[in-house]
């Protein structure tokens, strides 16, 4: 089944890269199942799919870091075997990964030099990198230390490193997930320039608006198979989403904002030093969260969101009790268990290894977050503190039903659940208590669209019933969709919250870049 | 072609139960090969080692005697290991506990009271716990590697006890042999059976194993142990303190090792001498893993290892096999146990060279 590509590129020429019947099996899982992909010269080709659809596996095979179980890769019509990334690079395939592989202590030039043969003089590399950065509109100082660069600038280092090899095909994995809207626009200009030179780009994303803006063809994957191919410019975001998920997604029901209730959480002049060289210091954060409100905290990854979550949850306690006040009670000096007993609930960013113990079964993971807040029911026979298994089991069952958690066994280990289902369980675990305050970091990170909609609706309903919600997220769509007010975190500082109707993506984007000297 | 360990999507339940038995079987096979190489009949040797002692009342009594400290120490270590704290110094805590517990009958050699034994046992536990507290506080305060510190403290304890029984505490009427005066009757832990060597320490061991099993599987504290051992970050999210757990686990396992020490001093030797350090604290590490860090499994594992000691002794006497063969046995047993455990979570796959597939 070869999809008929509608494109202004010559259909009859030999494609630059063709993958035929790629299959990759991991244990019982067919991560790729007979995948066909055709990339022509001079096109920006989108690879769309939800998390776990098999995009990364396919790309790793094309870049030589994984070997397919079955199937062939053709380069300019000739079958090739890609045993390693260096073989792929030699052919003319370059890749910019979602997670950068740069040494923070080295300069830009030194980082680039590391991927070359040692006999290329650094002077040449510095010269060439400088030329490329001017040529493609990627401003960058080759002698800067990478540790001092913003995330957007680091991505430029990766792109220039990739361009140094003069690739014919550039693979970009979720390139905008770490960028502000303005930085993303700069990136798009560069990509269009590269395309006009006749290079091809394989663009992996789940942000449909970008794909519509940039790409002339899209291949859509679901459950390891190619399910559709289309011209994204002729589709709407919602038809693309339907193709990706395989079913239409329920729209969120946002209640019209009511009058704000009492202040539930009040943060006053919260500052915390960085715990290690890679952490971000929090500086003078003040914020009120009222009942019925969802305050969305936008920001690029690594600007203090994790540290802020730890400070509000009580994983990191404050010296000044008054810096965090819950319903009028100073709690800055209290730990996470005491804060939970005061009807606060917390959902961290990382599911496995933070919100849940991967090898432990769901009932144990239920007990994990609620042994203190629900001590009266979940524990019996003080002072031995015997776990009341039947009560914990009943609560687990309740959450599984309410949140529609799909699982393969009665009580599987957390790691056996898919990301979306585990996140539904973790969110449901807290909602089941009807907390007065819910603090959540990245509620739908890496979660499929269906589960994401379910989770966002649950947060909206919680606020509508009079609880306060503080939602940290790097996903601007999510922030604008679910929040009542938006604040932006940049470099450990928090901007004052603004009502969602009174701000725009551009304003928020400027605040996200705030303080970073990285004018494009 | 190459071999690759591949993580199983779900760990194998069947192997989790079978693994200790497979390990035992492999140890026996490897042992048979070893005896053959030594020029002995492997069947006779294995029979002498593992079957004969079970039919001899004297040997059975000795097995219980040896299993007592092994089980006591290993159940404490199981809690420690499960919480992610690697206490390798149980031998030192055993010695220190035995030394502290022996202080009353050494300094008040004539004092007789029904309170004496409970006080000695308690002091032994406190001594062991204090000695375990040192690596714990070093780890939780300064981030020191507990494997190194706890191990090094073993040698400190060995030298300390050795000096005590040779110089300040030596029995003046002891013909110059290192060792304290023998304890009076009310400082001696009673024997299980009249005329036997095994003492009431065995009852403590079973009791401790059952209590630890209850704690680990039924209570919040046991849950905390498991969570912090598997995922310290999730433990922090649950409101548990990894630092406090380090102190708790080391003090608990130290106390049980100390109890084993004073039970051995009071019930078996009936004085403190220079031969208290027999390596129980190290062998208990094997027992803990062979018992799958489960206190009830450890009871069985303790008896199996004790059997190998006693069997080794009779093999030495009857077949002239060096007592070092017993050490080799224990080493092989630990090796196979850990190796078999790998296959609970991983499976072996043969990866053919890629160009054969898709050239």
mmCIF file of C-alpha atoms in Angstrom, chain A residues 17-165:
data_model
loop_
_atom_site.group_PDB
_atom_site.id
_atom_site.type_symbol
_atom_site.label_atom_id
_atom_site.label_comp_id
_atom_site.label_asym_id
_atom_site.label_seq_id
_atom_site.Cartn_x
_atom_site.Cartn_y
_atom_site.Cartn_z
ATOM 1 C CA UNK A 17 15.590 7.548 0.966
ATOM 2 C CA UNK A 18 13.142 4.725 0.931
ATOM 3 C CA UNK A 19 12.364 2.315 3.730
ATOM 4 C CA UNK A 20 10.600 -0.892 2.751
ATOM 5 C CA UNK A 21 8.810 -3.151 5.184
ATOM 6 C CA UNK A 22 10.833 -2.134 8.221
ATOM 7 C CA UNK A 23 10.002 -4.360 11.180
ATOM 8 C CA UNK A 24 11.628 -4.155 14.597
ATOM 9 C CA UNK A 25 10.710 -6.549 17.364
ATOM 10 C CA UNK A 26 11.604 -5.964 21.030
ATOM 11 C CA UNK A 27 10.632 -9.019 23.035
ATOM 12 C CA UNK A 28 6.877 -9.337 22.506
ATOM 13 C CA UNK A 29 6.508 -5.831 21.155
ATOM 14 C CA UNK A 30 6.501 -5.052 17.444
ATOM 15 C CA UNK A 31 7.706 -1.455 17.699
ATOM 16 C CA UNK A 32 7.759 -1.207 13.899
ATOM 17 C CA UNK A 33 5.601 -3.483 11.816
ATOM 18 C CA UNK A 34 6.187 -3.378 8.058
ATOM 19 C CA UNK A 35 6.806 0.343 7.864
ATOM 20 C CA UNK A 36 7.208 1.962 4.429
ATOM 21 C CA UNK A 37 8.531 5.493 4.132
ATOM 22 C CA UNK A 38 9.575 7.535 1.086
ATOM 23 C CA UNK A 39 11.520 10.778 1.415
ATOM 24 C CA UNK A 40 12.179 12.779 -1.746
ATOM 25 C CA UNK A 41 14.854 15.307 -2.406
ATOM 26 C CA UNK A 42 14.075 18.823 -1.203
ATOM 27 C CA UNK A 43 11.022 18.108 0.905
ATOM 28 C CA UNK A 44 10.215 18.580 4.555
ATOM 29 C CA UNK A 45 8.532 15.341 5.495
ATOM 30 C CA UNK A 46 6.604 15.046 8.739
ATOM 31 C CA UNK A 47 6.563 11.855 10.757
ATOM 32 C CA UNK A 48 3.501 12.045 12.971
ATOM 33 C CA UNK A 49 2.300 9.807 15.727
ATOM 34 C CA UNK A 50 1.499 9.619 19.400
ATOM 35 C CA UNK A 51 4.031 8.612 22.006
ATOM 36 C CA UNK A 52 4.812 4.956 21.557
ATOM 37 C CA UNK A 53 3.675 4.882 17.933
ATOM 38 C CA UNK A 54 7.143 3.754 16.824
ATOM 39 C CA UNK A 55 8.539 7.029 15.425
ATOM 40 C CA UNK A 56 11.725 6.963 17.477
ATOM 41 C CA UNK A 57 12.405 3.322 16.643
ATOM 42 C CA UNK A 58 12.053 4.010 12.925
ATOM 43 C CA UNK A 59 14.315 7.043 13.099
ATOM 44 C CA UNK A 60 16.962 5.141 15.064
ATOM 45 C CA UNK A 61 16.945 2.483 12.355
ATOM 46 C CA UNK A 62 17.353 5.140 9.630
ATOM 47 C CA UNK A 63 20.233 6.655 11.586
ATOM 48 C CA UNK A 64 21.942 3.313 12.147
ATOM 49 C CA UNK A 65 21.669 3.162 15.922
ATOM 50 C CA UNK A 66 19.239 0.218 15.732
ATOM 51 C CA UNK A 67 19.200 -2.663 13.281
ATOM 52 C CA UNK A 68 15.830 -3.707 11.837
ATOM 53 C CA UNK A 69 14.601 -7.259 12.393
ATOM 54 C CA UNK A 70 13.339 -7.242 8.797
ATOM 55 C CA UNK A 71 13.150 -4.799 5.920
ATOM 56 C CA UNK A 72 15.427 -2.763 3.676
ATOM 57 C CA UNK A 73 16.623 0.811 3.511
ATOM 58 C CA UNK A 74 17.357 2.239 0.052
ATOM 59 C CA UNK A 75 19.504 5.331 -0.413
ATOM 60 C CA UNK A 76 19.148 6.871 -3.893
ATOM 61 C CA UNK A 77 17.657 3.562 -4.981
ATOM 62 C CA UNK A 78 20.529 1.384 -3.713
ATOM 63 C CA UNK A 79 20.005 -0.955 -0.745
ATOM 64 C CA UNK A 80 22.250 -0.009 2.161
ATOM 65 C CA UNK A 81 23.057 -1.502 5.533
ATOM 66 C CA UNK A 82 23.429 1.039 8.305
ATOM 67 C CA UNK A 83 25.402 -0.610 11.060
ATOM 68 C CA UNK A 84 26.166 2.523 13.042
ATOM 69 C CA UNK A 85 25.441 6.268 13.108
ATOM 70 C CA UNK A 86 28.863 6.941 11.605
ATOM 71 C CA UNK A 87 27.920 4.875 8.546
ATOM 72 C CA UNK A 88 24.707 6.859 8.258
ATOM 73 C CA UNK A 89 26.639 10.117 8.537
ATOM 74 C CA UNK A 90 29.049 8.962 5.843
ATOM 75 C CA UNK A 91 26.088 8.450 3.494
ATOM 76 C CA UNK A 92 24.795 11.942 4.204
ATOM 77 C CA UNK A 93 22.231 11.438 6.964
ATOM 78 C CA UNK A 94 22.434 13.844 9.903
ATOM 79 C CA UNK A 95 20.365 13.885 13.038
ATOM 80 C CA UNK A 96 19.481 16.402 15.736
ATOM 81 C CA UNK A 97 18.274 14.584 18.812
ATOM 82 C CA UNK A 98 15.595 15.752 21.215
ATOM 83 C CA UNK A 99 18.040 15.338 24.087
ATOM 84 C CA UNK A 100 21.301 17.046 23.284
ATOM 85 C CA UNK A 101 24.610 15.282 23.605
ATOM 86 C CA UNK A 102 26.893 18.188 24.444
ATOM 87 C CA UNK A 103 29.597 18.598 27.066
ATOM 88 C CA UNK A 104 28.647 21.600 29.169
ATOM 89 C CA UNK A 105 32.188 22.371 30.269
ATOM 90 C CA UNK A 106 33.535 22.639 26.702
ATOM 91 C CA UNK A 107 33.186 25.406 24.121
ATOM 92 C CA UNK A 108 30.978 25.197 21.060
ATOM 93 C CA UNK A 109 33.995 24.557 18.820
ATOM 94 C CA UNK A 110 35.375 21.861 21.094
ATOM 95 C CA UNK A 111 32.015 20.118 21.158
ATOM 96 C CA UNK A 112 31.819 20.141 17.391
ATOM 97 C CA UNK A 113 35.448 19.037 17.060
ATOM 98 C CA UNK A 114 34.703 15.956 19.154
ATOM 99 C CA UNK A 115 32.634 14.475 16.342
ATOM 100 C CA UNK A 116 35.467 14.915 13.799
ATOM 101 C CA UNK A 117 38.704 13.096 13.196
ATOM 102 C CA UNK A 118 41.323 14.389 15.565
ATOM 103 C CA UNK A 119 43.559 15.672 12.777
ATOM 104 C CA UNK A 120 41.166 18.425 11.668
ATOM 105 C CA UNK A 121 42.567 21.623 13.209
ATOM 106 C CA UNK A 122 40.207 23.426 15.575
ATOM 107 C CA UNK A 123 40.868 26.701 13.724
ATOM 108 C CA UNK A 124 39.208 25.275 10.623
ATOM 109 C CA UNK A 125 36.262 23.992 12.601
ATOM 110 C CA UNK A 126 35.786 27.326 14.318
ATOM 111 C CA UNK A 127 35.959 29.109 10.958
ATOM 112 C CA UNK A 128 33.513 26.733 9.309
ATOM 113 C CA UNK A 129 31.075 26.766 12.240
ATOM 114 C CA UNK A 130 31.092 30.558 12.222
ATOM 115 C CA UNK A 131 30.400 30.643 8.468
ATOM 116 C CA UNK A 132 27.541 28.153 8.745
ATOM 117 C CA UNK A 133 25.949 30.046 11.617
ATOM 118 C CA UNK A 134 25.875 33.227 9.510
ATOM 119 C CA UNK A 135 24.795 31.441 6.347
ATOM 120 C CA UNK A 136 21.779 29.778 7.952
ATOM 121 C CA UNK A 137 20.738 32.511 10.372
ATOM 122 C CA UNK A 138 21.780 30.618 13.494
ATOM 123 C CA UNK A 139 23.645 33.256 15.534
ATOM 124 C CA UNK A 140 26.210 31.564 17.749
ATOM 125 C CA UNK A 141 29.582 32.381 19.274
ATOM 126 C CA UNK A 142 31.907 29.427 18.533
ATOM 127 C CA UNK A 143 34.084 30.206 21.548
ATOM 128 C CA UNK A 144 31.216 30.272 24.089
ATOM 129 C CA UNK A 145 31.091 27.626 26.803
ATOM 130 C CA UNK A 146 28.072 25.367 26.174
ATOM 131 C CA UNK A 147 27.100 25.444 29.851
ATOM 132 C CA UNK A 148 26.387 29.177 29.515
ATOM 133 C CA UNK A 149 24.068 28.786 26.522
ATOM 134 C CA UNK A 150 20.276 28.704 26.548
ATOM 135 C CA UNK A 151 18.468 25.584 25.378
ATOM 136 C CA UNK A 152 17.677 27.216 22.031
ATOM 137 C CA UNK A 153 21.337 28.080 21.495
ATOM 138 C CA UNK A 154 22.402 24.552 22.383
ATOM 139 C CA UNK A 155 20.052 23.259 19.745
ATOM 140 C CA UNK A 156 21.824 25.524 17.241
ATOM 141 C CA UNK A 157 25.113 23.895 18.217
ATOM 142 C CA UNK A 158 23.581 20.512 17.437
ATOM 143 C CA UNK A 159 22.216 21.745 14.125
ATOM 144 C CA UNK A 160 25.532 23.311 13.079
ATOM 145 C CA UNK A 161 27.390 20.160 14.116
ATOM 146 C CA UNK A 162 25.015 18.242 11.894
ATOM 147 C CA UNK A 163 25.447 20.713 8.984
ATOM 148 C CA UNK A 164 29.248 20.454 9.171
ATOM 149 C CA UNK A 165 28.870 17.004 7.606
#
